[in-house]
Short mmCIF file of C-alpha atoms in Angstrom, two decimals:
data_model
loop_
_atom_site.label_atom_id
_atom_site.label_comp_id
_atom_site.label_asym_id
_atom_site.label_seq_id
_atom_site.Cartn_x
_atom_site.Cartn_y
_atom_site.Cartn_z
CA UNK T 1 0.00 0.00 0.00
CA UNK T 2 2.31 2.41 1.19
CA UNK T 3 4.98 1.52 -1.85
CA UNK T 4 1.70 2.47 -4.56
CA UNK T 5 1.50 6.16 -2.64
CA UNK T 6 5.21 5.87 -2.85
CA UNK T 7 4.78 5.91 -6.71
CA UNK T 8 2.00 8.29 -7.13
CA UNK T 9 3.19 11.96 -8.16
CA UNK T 10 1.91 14.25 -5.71
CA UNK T 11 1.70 18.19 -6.72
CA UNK T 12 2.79 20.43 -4.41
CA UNK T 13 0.59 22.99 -3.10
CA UNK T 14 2.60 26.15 -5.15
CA UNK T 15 1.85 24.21 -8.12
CA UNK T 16 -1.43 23.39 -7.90
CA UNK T 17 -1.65 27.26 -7.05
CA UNK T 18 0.42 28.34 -9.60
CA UNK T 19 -1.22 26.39 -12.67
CA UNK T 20 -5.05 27.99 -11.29
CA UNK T 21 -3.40 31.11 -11.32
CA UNK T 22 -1.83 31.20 -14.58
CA UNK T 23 -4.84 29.51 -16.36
CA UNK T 24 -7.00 32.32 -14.95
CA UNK T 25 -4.99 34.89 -17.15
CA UNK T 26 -5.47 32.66 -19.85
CA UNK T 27 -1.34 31.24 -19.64
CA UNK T 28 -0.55 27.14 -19.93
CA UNK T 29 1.91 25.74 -18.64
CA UNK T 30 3.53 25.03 -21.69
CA UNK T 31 2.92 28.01 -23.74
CA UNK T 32 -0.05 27.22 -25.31
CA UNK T 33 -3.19 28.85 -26.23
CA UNK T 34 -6.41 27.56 -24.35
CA UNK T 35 -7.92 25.67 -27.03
CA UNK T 36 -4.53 24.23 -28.81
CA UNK T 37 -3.58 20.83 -28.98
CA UNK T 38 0.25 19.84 -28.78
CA UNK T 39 1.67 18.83 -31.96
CA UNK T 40 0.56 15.20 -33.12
CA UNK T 41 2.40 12.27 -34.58
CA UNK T 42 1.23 8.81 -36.26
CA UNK T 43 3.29 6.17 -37.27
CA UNK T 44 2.18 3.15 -38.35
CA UNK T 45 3.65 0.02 -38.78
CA UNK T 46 4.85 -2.12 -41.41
CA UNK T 47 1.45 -4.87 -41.03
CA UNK T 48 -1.46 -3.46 -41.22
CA UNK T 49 -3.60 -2.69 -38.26
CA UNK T 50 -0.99 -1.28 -35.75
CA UNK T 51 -0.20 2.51 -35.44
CA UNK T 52 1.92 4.66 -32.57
CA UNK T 53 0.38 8.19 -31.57
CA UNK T 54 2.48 10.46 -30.02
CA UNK T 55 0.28 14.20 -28.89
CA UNK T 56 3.32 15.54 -27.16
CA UNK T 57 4.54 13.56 -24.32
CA UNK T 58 1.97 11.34 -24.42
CA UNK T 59 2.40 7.48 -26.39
CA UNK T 60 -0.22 5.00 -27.09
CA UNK T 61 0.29 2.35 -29.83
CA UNK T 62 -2.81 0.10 -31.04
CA UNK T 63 -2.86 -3.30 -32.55
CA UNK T 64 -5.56 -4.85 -34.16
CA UNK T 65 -6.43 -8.24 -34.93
CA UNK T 66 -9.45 -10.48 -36.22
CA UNK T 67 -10.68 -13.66 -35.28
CA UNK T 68 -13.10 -15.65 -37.02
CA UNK T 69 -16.06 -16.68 -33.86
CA UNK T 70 -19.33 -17.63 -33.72
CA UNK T 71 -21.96 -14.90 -33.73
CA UNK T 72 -24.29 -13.31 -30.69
CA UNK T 73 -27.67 -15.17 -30.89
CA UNK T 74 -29.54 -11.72 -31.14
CA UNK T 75 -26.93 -10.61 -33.96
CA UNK T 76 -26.47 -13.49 -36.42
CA UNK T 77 -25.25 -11.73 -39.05
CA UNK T 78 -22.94 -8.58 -37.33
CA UNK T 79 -19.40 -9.18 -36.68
CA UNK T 80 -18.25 -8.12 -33.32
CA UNK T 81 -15.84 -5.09 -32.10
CA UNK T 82 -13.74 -5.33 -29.02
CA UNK T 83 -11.15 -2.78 -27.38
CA UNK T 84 -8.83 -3.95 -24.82
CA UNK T 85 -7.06 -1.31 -23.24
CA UNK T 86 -3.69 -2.09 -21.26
CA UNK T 87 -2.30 0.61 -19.11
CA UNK T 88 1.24 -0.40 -18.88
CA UNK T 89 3.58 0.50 -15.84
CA UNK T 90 5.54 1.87 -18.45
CA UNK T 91 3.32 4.70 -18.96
CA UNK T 92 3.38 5.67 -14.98
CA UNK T 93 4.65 3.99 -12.06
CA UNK T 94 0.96 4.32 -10.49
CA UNK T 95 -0.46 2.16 -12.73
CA UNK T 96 -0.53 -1.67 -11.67
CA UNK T 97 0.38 -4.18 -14.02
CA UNK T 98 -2.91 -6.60 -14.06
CA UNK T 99 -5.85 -5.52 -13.56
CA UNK T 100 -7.12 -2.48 -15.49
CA UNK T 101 -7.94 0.63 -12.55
CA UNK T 102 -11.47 2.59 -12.77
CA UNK T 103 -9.63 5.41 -15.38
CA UNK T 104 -8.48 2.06 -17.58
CA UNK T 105 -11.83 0.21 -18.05
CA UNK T 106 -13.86 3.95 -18.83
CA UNK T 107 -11.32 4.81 -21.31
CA UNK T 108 -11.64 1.45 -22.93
CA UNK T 109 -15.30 2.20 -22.59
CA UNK T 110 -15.49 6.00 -23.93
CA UNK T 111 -13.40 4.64 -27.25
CA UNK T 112 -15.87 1.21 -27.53
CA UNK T 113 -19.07 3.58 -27.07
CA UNK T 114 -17.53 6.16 -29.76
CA UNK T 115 -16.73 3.58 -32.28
CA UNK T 116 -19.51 1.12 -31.51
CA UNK T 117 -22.54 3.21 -30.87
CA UNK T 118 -21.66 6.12 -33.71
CA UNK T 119 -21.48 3.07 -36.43
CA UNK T 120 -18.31 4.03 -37.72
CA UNK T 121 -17.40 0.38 -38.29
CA UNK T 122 -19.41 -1.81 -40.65
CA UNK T 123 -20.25 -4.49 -39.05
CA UNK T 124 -22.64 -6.28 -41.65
CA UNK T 125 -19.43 -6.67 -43.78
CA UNK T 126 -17.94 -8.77 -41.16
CA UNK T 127 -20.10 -11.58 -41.52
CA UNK T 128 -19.11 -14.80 -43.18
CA UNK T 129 -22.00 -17.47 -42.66
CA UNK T 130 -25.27 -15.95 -40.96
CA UNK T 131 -25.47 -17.52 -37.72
CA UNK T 132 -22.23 -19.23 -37.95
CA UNK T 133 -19.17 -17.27 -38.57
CA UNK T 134 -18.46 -13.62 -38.27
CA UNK T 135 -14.92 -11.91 -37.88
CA UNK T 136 -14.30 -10.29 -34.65
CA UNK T 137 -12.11 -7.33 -34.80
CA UNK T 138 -9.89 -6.94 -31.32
CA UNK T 139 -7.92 -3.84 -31.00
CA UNK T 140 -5.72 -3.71 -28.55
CA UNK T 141 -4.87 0.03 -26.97
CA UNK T 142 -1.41 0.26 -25.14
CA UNK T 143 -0.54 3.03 -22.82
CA UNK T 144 2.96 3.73 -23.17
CA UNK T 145 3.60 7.16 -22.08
CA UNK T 146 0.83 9.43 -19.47
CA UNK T 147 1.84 12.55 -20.37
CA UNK T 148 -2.07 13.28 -20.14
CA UNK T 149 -5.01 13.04 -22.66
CA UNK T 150 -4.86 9.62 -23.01
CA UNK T 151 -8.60 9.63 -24.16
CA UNK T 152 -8.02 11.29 -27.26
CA UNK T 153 -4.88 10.15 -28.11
CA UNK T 154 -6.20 6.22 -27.54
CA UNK T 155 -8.78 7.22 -30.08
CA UNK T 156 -6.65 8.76 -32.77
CA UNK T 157 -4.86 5.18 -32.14
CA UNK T 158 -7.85 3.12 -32.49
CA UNK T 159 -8.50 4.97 -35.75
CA UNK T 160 -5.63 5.33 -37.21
CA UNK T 161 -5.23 1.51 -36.89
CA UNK T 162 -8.78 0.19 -37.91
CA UNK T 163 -8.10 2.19 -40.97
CA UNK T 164 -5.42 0.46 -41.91
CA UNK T 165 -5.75 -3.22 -40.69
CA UNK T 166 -6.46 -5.51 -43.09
CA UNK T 167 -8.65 -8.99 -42.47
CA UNK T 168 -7.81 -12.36 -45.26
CA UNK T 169 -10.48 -13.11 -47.75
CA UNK T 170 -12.07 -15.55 -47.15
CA UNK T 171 -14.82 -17.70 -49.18
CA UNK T 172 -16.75 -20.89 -49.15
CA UNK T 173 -15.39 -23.44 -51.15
CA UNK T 174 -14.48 -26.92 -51.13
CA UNK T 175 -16.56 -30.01 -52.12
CA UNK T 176 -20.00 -28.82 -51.59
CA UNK T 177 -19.39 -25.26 -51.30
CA UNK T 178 -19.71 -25.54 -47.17
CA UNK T 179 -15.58 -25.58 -46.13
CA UNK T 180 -14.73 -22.28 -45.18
CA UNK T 181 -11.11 -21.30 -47.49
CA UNK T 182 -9.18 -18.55 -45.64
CA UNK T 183 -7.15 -17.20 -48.32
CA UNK T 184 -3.49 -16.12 -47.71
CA UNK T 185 -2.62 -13.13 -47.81
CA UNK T 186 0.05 -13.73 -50.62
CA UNK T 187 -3.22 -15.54 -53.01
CA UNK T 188 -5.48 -12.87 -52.80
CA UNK T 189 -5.26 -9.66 -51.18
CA UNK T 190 -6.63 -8.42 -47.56
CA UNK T 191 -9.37 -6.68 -47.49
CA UNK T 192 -10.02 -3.26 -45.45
CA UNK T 193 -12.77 -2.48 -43.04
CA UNK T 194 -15.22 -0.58 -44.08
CA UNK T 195 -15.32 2.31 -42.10
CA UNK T 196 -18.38 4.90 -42.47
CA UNK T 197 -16.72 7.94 -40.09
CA UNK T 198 -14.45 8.67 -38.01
CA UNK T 199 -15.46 9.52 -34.79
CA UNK T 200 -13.28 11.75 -32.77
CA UNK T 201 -12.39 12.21 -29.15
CA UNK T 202 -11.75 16.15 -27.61
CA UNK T 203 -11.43 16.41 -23.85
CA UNK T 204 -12.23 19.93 -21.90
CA UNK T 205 -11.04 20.32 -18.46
CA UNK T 206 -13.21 22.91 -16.50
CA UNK T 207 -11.29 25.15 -13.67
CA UNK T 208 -13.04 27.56 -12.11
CA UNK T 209 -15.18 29.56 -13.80
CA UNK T 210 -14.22 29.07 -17.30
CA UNK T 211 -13.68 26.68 -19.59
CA UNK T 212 -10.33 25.72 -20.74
CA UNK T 213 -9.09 22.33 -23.00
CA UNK T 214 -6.33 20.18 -22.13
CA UNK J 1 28.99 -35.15 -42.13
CA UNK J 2 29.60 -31.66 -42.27
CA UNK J 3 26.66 -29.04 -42.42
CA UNK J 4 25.88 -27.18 -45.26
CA UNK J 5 25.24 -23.49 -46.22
CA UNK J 6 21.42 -23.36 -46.29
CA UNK J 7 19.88 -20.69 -48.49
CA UNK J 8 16.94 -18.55 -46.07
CA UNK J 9 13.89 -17.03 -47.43
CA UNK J 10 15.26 -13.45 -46.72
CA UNK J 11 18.04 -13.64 -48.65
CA UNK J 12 20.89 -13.81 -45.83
CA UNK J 13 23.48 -16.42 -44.89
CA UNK J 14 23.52 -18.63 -42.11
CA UNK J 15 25.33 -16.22 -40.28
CA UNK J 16 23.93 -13.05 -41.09
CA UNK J 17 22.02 -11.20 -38.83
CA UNK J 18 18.88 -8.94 -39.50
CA UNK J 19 19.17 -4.99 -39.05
CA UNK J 20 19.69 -3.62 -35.74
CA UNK J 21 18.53 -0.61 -34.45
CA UNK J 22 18.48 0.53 -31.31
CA UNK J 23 17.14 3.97 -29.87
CA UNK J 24 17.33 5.13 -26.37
CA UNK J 25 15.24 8.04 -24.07
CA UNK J 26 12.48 7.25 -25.93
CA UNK J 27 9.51 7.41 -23.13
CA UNK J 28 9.06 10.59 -20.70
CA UNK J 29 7.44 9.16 -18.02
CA UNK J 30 10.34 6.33 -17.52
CA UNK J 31 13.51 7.20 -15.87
CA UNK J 32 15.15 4.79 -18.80
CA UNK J 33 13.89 3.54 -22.18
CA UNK J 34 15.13 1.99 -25.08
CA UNK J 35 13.42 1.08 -28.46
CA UNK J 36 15.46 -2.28 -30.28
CA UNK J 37 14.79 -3.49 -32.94
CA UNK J 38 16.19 -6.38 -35.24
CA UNK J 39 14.51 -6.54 -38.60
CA UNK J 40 10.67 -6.71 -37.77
CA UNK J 41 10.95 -7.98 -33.94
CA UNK J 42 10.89 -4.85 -32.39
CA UNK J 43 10.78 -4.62 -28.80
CA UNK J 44 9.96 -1.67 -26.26
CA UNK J 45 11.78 -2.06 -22.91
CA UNK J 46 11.05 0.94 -19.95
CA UNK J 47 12.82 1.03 -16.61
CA UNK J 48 11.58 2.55 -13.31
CA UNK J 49 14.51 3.53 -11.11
CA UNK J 50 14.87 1.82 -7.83
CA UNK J 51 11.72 2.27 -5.79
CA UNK J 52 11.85 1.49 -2.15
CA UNK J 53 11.14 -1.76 -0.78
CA UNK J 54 10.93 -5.14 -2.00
CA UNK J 55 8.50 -7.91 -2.38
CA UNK J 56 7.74 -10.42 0.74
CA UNK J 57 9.64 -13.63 -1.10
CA UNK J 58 12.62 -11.13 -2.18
CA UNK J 59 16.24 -10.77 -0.59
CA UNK J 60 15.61 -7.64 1.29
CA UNK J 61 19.63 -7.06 1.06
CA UNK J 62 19.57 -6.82 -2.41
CA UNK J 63 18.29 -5.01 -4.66
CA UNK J 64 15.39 -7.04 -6.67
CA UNK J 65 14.34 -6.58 -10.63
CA UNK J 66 10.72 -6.75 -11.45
CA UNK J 67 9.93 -7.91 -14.80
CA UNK J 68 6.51 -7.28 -16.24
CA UNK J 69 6.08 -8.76 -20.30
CA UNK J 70 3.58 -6.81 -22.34
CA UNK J 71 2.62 -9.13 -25.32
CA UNK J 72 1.15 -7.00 -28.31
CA UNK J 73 -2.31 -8.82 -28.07
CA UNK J 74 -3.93 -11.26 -25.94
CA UNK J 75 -3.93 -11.77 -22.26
CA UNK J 76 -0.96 -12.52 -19.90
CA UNK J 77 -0.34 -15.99 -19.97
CA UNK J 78 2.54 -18.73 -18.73
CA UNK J 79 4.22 -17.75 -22.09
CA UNK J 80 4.56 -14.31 -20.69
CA UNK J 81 5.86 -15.38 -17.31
CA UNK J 82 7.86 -17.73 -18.79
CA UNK J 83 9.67 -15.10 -20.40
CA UNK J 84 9.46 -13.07 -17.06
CA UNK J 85 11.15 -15.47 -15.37
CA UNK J 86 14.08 -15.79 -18.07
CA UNK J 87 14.32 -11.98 -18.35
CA UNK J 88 14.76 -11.69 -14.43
CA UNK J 89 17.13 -14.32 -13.59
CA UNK J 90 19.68 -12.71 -16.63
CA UNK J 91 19.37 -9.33 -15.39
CA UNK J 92 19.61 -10.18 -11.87
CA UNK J 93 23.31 -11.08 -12.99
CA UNK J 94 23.56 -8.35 -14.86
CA UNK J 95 22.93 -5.52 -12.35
CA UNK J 96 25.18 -4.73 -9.27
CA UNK J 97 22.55 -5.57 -6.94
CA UNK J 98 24.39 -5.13 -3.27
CA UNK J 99 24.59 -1.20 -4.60
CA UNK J 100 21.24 -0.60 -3.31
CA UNK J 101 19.62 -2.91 -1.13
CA UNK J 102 15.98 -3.14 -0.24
CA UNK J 103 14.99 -1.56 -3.39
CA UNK J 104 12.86 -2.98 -6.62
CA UNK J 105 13.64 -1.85 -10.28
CA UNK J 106 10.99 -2.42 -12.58
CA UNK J 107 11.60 -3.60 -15.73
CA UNK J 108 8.70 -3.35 -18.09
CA UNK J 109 9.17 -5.17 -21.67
CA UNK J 110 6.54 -4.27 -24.59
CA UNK J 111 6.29 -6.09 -27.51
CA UNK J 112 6.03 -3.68 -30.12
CA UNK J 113 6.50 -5.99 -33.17
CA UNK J 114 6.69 -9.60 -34.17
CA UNK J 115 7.12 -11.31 -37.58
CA UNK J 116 3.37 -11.19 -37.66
CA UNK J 117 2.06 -14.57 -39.02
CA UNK J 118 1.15 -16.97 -35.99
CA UNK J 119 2.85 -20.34 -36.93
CA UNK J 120 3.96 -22.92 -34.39
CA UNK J 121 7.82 -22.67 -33.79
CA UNK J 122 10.06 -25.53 -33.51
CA UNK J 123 13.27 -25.32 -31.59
CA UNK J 124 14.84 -23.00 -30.17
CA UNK J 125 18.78 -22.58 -28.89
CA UNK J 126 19.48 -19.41 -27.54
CA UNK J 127 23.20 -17.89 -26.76
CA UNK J 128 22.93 -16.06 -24.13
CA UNK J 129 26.13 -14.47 -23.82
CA UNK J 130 27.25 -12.01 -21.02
CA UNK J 131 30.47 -9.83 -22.34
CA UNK J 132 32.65 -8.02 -19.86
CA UNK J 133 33.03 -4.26 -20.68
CA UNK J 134 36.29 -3.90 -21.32
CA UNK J 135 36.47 -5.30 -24.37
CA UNK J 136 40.16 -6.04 -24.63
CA UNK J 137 39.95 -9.17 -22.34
CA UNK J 138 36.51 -10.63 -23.92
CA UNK J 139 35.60 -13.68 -21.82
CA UNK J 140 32.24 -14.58 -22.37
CA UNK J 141 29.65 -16.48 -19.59
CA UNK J 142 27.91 -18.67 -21.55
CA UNK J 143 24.41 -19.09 -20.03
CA UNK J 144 23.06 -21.87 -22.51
CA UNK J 145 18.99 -22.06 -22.38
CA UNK J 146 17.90 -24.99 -24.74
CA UNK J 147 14.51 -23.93 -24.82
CA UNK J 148 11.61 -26.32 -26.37
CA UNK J 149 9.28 -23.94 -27.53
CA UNK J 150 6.04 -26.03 -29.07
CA UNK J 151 3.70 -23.27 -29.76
CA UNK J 152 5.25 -20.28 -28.88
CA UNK J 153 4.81 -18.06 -31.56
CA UNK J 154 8.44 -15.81 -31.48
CA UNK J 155 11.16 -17.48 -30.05
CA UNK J 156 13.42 -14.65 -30.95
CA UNK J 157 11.52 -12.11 -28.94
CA UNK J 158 13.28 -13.33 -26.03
CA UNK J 159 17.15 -11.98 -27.44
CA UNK J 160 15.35 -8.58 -28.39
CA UNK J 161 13.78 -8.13 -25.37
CA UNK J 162 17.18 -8.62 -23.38
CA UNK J 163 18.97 -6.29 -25.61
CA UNK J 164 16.74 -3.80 -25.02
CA UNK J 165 16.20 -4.16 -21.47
CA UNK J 166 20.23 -4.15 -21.06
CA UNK J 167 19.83 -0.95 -22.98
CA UNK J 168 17.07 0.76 -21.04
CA UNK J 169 18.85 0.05 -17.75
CA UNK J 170 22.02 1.39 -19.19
CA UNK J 171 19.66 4.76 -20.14
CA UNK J 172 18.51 4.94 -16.32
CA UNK J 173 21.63 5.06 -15.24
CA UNK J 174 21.23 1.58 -12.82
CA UNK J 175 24.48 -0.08 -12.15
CA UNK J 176 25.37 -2.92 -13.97
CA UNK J 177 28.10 -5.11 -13.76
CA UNK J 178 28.57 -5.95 -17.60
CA UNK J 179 26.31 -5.40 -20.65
CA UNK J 180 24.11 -8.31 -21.77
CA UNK J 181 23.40 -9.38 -25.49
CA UNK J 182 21.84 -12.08 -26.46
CA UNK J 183 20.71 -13.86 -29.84
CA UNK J 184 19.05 -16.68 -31.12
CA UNK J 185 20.41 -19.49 -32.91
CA UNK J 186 18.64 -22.04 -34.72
CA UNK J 187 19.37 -25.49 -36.03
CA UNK J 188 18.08 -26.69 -39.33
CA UNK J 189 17.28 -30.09 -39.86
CA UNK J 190 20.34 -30.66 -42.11
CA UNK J 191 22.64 -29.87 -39.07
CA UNK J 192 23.61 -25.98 -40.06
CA UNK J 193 22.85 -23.47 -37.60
CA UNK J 194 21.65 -20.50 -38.60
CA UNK J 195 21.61 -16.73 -36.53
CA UNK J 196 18.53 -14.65 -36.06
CA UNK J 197 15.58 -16.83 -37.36
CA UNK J 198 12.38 -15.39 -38.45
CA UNK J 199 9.29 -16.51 -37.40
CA UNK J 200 8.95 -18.38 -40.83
CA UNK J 201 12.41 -20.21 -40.86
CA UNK J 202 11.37 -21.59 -37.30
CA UNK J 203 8.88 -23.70 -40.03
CA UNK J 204 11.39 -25.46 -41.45
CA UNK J 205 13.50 -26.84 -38.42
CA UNK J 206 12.81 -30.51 -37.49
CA UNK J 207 11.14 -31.88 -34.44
CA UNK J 208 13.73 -33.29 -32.75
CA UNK J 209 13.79 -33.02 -28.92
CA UNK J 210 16.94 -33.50 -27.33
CA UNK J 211 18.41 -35.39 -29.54
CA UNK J 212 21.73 -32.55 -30.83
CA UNK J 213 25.07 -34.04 -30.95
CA UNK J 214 27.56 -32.41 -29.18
CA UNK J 215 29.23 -31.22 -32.15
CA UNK J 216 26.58 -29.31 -33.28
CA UNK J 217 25.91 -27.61 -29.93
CA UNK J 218 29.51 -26.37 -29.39
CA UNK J 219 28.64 -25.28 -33.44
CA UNK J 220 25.98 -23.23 -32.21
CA UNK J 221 27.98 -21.90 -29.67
CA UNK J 222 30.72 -20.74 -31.67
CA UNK J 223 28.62 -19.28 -34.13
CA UNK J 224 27.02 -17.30 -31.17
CA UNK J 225 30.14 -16.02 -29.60
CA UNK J 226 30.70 -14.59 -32.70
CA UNK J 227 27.65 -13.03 -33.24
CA UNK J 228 27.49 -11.52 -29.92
CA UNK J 229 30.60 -9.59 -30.23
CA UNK J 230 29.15 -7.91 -33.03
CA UNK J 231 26.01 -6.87 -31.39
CA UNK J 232 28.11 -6.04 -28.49
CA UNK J 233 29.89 -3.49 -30.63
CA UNK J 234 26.76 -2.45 -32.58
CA UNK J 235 25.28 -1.72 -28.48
CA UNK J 236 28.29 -0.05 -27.12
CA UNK J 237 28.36 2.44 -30.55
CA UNK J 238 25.32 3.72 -30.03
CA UNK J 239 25.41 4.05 -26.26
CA UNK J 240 28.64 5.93 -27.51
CA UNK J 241 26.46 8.47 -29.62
CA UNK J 242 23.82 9.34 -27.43
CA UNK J 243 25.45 9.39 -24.43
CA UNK J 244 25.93 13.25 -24.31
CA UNK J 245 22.48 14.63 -25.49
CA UNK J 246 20.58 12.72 -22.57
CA UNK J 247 21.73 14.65 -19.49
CA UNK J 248 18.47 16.44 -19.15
CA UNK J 249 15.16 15.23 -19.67
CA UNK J 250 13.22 17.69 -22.51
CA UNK J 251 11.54 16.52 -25.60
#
């Protein structure tokens, strides 16, 4: 117990006074206007489906892969979405390797609800057999670096990286047009997801009177 | 019977290694980082100075390592401790631990990439080699892991991840006694070894369990003394180069 307070940062009280005092004539701590964002940065990897985002000090990478399951009963013919967000002890010695805190599991939450409930990914297209077999998508969000605003730096990652994953083609084939072929990706070539939008993340942080974003 | 020159899918010989790269200070947040990576495996590795106290089980007059393994998808498994394990006992010789007792370092390893394609590997025989610093009088530890590895998917992961983790600790400024580099050797099943496999040449090596003649062990061996030294230099280089710009912390 005492070694996790050990690892938290605490602010001091000047700082905590100095940062309300500054934002109240409109200064950030690091020079920046109230509504700018720091400079952003996305690298993707050389598979599909995996991108880095760096907004300033801040580091999240995203992996995504797909997995051919058996539909929900109510959905036979949707394919299913999952994120899976990992805050790493990498990112900041407060987080606990194992299980996900309360700020892990509702960031992993605000990104599912943005992607899943906005209908930015197709997931008609995902089905392969109604009833049978659908492709689930996983992505995988990795905290590397808390330099804060991991919300909306996770997203940008979860985007940037369902845009460019790629799932195999597959088709039914075989004797009597029931066996299942998953093609390789050197026969035919992967196909993208469809993706209708793009639904974005912006976080404001409130002090005091006014309104100011982080 | 002696072993052949075998031809591999990328291109190199037997005893050519993929492209390192290694960069350092990567992370803020971390007191050390270090980004290596050798062709596609590419492997994160972030160190947390020593923090105090230590766990029940540890030596409280030593300092302990912590090792957490970050695998790019899926849940933790015995894979992952597996690998834990490994990774702690070779750093744990690595570091000075009587330095600073009663205190944990964390280690925290993060696979950033793997060949991609999830195949079942073969066999594994990893070099781990531990070369002293001065590199005028090079006598080498051998630590020899034969490994079995039926359905691990990236045997080579391990040698990346120690490289980089020997790197990150060098970047956080924790003691250590000599600088660790490790690499993975292979055996084919017409008796040639063959440095730095890719996930697809682990295909192509046979299923035999236990059953190496010595010859082609101390083989192996020799091939990854020699191999070490050269990522040894390749490691000390670039702690070389970026050893002045890190004093201070800035982006």
């Amino acid at each position: 117990m005492e070694q996790r307070l050990a690892n938290t940062w605490q602010m001091t009280v000047n700082e905590r006074k100095f940062i309300e005092m500054a934002l109240a004539a409109d200064l950030r701590v690091d020079d920046r206007g109230p509504f700018d964002y720091r400079p952003c940065t996305i690298t993707f990897g050389r598979v599909g489906g995996s991108s880095e985002v760096q907004l300033g000090e801040t580091r999240v990478m995203s992996y995504v892969t797909s997995q051919l399951v058996q539909p929900y009963r109510d959905r036979p013919n949707e394919g299913t979405l999952s994120i899976f967000t990992e805050f790493s002890p990498m990112a900041d010695p407060a987080f606990e390797a194992g299980r996900p805190g309360e700020f892990a599991i509702e960031l992993g939450r605000i990104v599912d609800r943005g992607l899943r409930e906005s209908g930015a990914v197709d997931m008609e297209s995902l089905c392969v057999v109604v009833g049978k077999l659908v492709w689930s998508i996983r992505v995988d969000l990795h905290i590397l670096d808390n330099g804060g605003n991991l919300i909306d730096a996770a997203n940008i990652a979860a985007l940037a990286s369902l845009l460019t994953f790629r799932r195999p083609e597959c088709t039914l084939g075989g004797d009597d047009n029931h066996e299942l072929i998953i093609h390789d990706i050197e026969d035919r070539e992967p196909l993208p997801l469809i993706i209708h939008h793009l639904p974005v993340a912006v976080t404001f942080a409130v002090f005091g009177e006014g309104n100011i974003m982080v | 019977m002696a072993p052949m020159e075998v031809d591999r899918a990328d291109g190199r010989t037997s005893n050519q290694l993929r492209p390192l790269s290694c960069t350092r200070n990567v992370l803020h947040r971390a007191h050390g980082s270090a980004r290596w990576s050798q062709g596609d495996t590419i492997v994160l590795a972030a160190v947390f100075g020593p923090k105090a106290g230590t766990k029940k089980e540890e030596n409280p007059e030593k300092a302990s390592i912590e090792v957490i393994w970050k695998p790019k998808t899926g849940l933790i498994g015995k894979v992952e401790k597996e690998y834990e394990m490994i990774l702690k006992r070779t750093l744990q010789s690595v570091c000075l631990l009587t330095i600073h007792p009663n205190t944990t370092t964390s280690v925290i390893v993060q696979v950033v990439g793997d060949d991609d394609r999830p195949e079942l590997s073969l066999i594994q025989l990893e070099v781990q080699m531990i070369i002293k610093n001065n590199s005028s009088i090079i006598r080498a530890f051998l630590a020899l892991r034969i490994t079995h590895v039926m359905g691990l998917r990236t045997p080579q992961l391990l040698p990346c991840a120690i490289n980089a983790s020997c790197a990150a600790l060098a970047d956080a400024g924790i003691p250590l006694k000599y600088l660790a580099v490790a690499i993975c050797c292979g055996l084919t099943g017409s008796r040639s070894v063959i440095l730095d496999p890719t996930k697809i040449e682990e295909k192509v090596f046979s299923y035999s369990c236990m059953l190496y003649l010595l010859v082609d062990y101390f083989n192996c061996l020799d091939r990854g003394y020699a191999a070490c030294a050269k990522i040894s230099e390749f490691l000390r280089r670039s702690m070389e180069s970026q050893a002045p710009s890190d004093l201070t912390k800035t982006t």
